[in-house]
Amino acid sequence: MELEVRHLRALCAIADTGSLRKAARQLGMTQPSLTTQLRRIENTIGGRLFSREVTGSRPTPLGQSLLNRARPIVAEMNTLVSEVRLEVGQTAGECLRIGSTGSRAVVGWLRRLRARFPDADTTIHIDVSANALLEMVAEQQLDAAFVHEVEGAPLRVPDSVRRRVLLAREPQFVALAETHPAAAAPVVRLTDLAGDQWMVDPTGDGEGPGLRRVLSAAGLNPRVVYGDYLTASDLVASGEVVAPCQPTARSRAGMAVRPLHGDPLAVGLYLASRVPDEGDPAGSADIDALFADLEHAYLEIAWASDAYRQWLVRNDSPLVRIRDARPPVPLADIGLAGPSDGA
């Protein structure tokens, strides 16, 4: 097997994320496929490139030597692809590339962007890692990205990237089984969940440490297990685990979504874009438009969730005043009419 740029890109992703699982998600492939690819690369090189440890994957001396040579090649290829795409976009029409960590607001955001820029080829890249998206913005692989930052776990923001605040503090709710005793109350205390097992996605930047910090501050030390949130939904409904969730999360059969007393868990919501070049007002105007559409999409999805809407009103959130200042939009017009999303 001959080494290709995609192989070097995979090695860089493993080194940057420190995890085969995170790297696989970033590269858009399965973990077993990436593991097989790494084994083939190591067989071609003739030595181990990463040591598998409890804390993740770390480059061996041979791996670090290869990475030192691979990174300039990958960076040059990224620049080449970005420049060619820019030229193609200038001759064949606009190309709008956006990214996001998981959010139910993305559907409404995309719909508005396609209506605003009907001639643009608009694409979306979803990644659980906000840091990976920020790097893609910095490398001009994305024009903008909607990301969240776990409170107490700052993101790595490249110098060439700026962030615009959508919401400085979004409370994180908890998903628990409908049969859980705490689900009978409109607001859940962390102490009500002292005997429960928690589940968190380890690939979300800062989410595991953020949860442990909050639990520790409350004097709790429950068992925390790791898994993706799609799997967590089934385990939550069965009563096996409880899990933090976005306040806009849709309740499912057997599952309830409730705010936490005192809102100990929170994230900041941002739209990230490259720092505009001097004398380029058009670039700034486009980002303003992206932000306005994102804000509108988020407001609508927030207001469609019973649990979150009640929280917003109860806490006199600025979102209430922003929404009141906008003309109402029928839920049917944005595809949200039907059963309520809240618990």
CSV table of N, CA and C in Angstrom, one decimal, residues 21 25 199 201 227-236 252 255:
chain,number,residue,atom,x,y,z
A,21,ARG,N,-11.8,7.2,18.2
A,21,ARG,CA,-13.3,7.4,18.0
A,21,ARG,C,-13.5,8.8,17.6
A,25,ARG,N,-15.0,10.2,13.8
A,25,ARG,CA,-16.2,11.1,13.7
A,25,ARG,C,-15.8,12.4,12.9
A,199,MET,N,-25.0,9.3,31.8
A,199,MET,CA,-24.3,9.0,30.6
A,199,MET,C,-24.0,10.3,29.9
A,201,ASP,N,-21.6,11.9,26.3
A,201,ASP,CA,-20.8,11.6,25.1
A,201,ASP,C,-19.4,12.0,25.3
A,227,GLY,N,-21.2,7.2,26.1
A,227,GLY,CA,-21.9,6.7,24.9
A,227,GLY,C,-22.4,7.8,24.2
A,228,ASP,N,-22.8,7.6,22.9
A,228,ASP,CA,-23.4,8.7,22.1
A,228,ASP,C,-24.9,8.9,22.6
A,229,TYR,N,-25.4,10.1,22.4
A,229,TYR,CA,-26.7,10.5,22.9
A,229,TYR,C,-27.8,9.8,22.2
A,230,LEU,N,-27.6,9.2,21.0
A,230,LEU,CA,-28.7,8.5,20.4
A,230,LEU,C,-28.9,7.2,21.2
A,231,THR,N,-27.8,6.5,21.6
A,231,THR,CA,-27.9,5.3,22.4
A,231,THR,C,-28.5,5.7,23.8
A,232,ALA,N,-28.1,6.9,24.3
A,232,ALA,CA,-28.5,7.3,25.6
A,232,ALA,C,-30.0,7.4,25.7
A,233,SER,N,-30.7,7.8,24.6
A,233,SER,CA,-32.2,8.0,24.6
A,233,SER,C,-32.9,6.7,25.0
A,234,ASP,N,-32.4,5.6,24.4
A,234,ASP,CA,-33.0,4.3,24.7
A,234,ASP,C,-32.7,3.9,26.2
A,235,LEU,N,-31.5,4.2,26.6
A,235,LEU,CA,-31.2,3.8,28.0
A,235,LEU,C,-31.9,4.7,29.0
A,236,VAL,N,-32.1,5.9,28.6
A,236,VAL,CA,-32.8,6.8,29.5
A,236,VAL,C,-34.3,6.4,29.7
A,252,ARG,N,-39.3,11.7,24.1
A,252,ARG,CA,-39.6,10.5,23.4
A,252,ARG,C,-40.5,9.7,24.3
A,255,MET,N,-39.6,8.9,28.0
A,255,MET,CA,-38.6,9.8,28.5
A,255,MET,C,-39.2,11.2,28.8
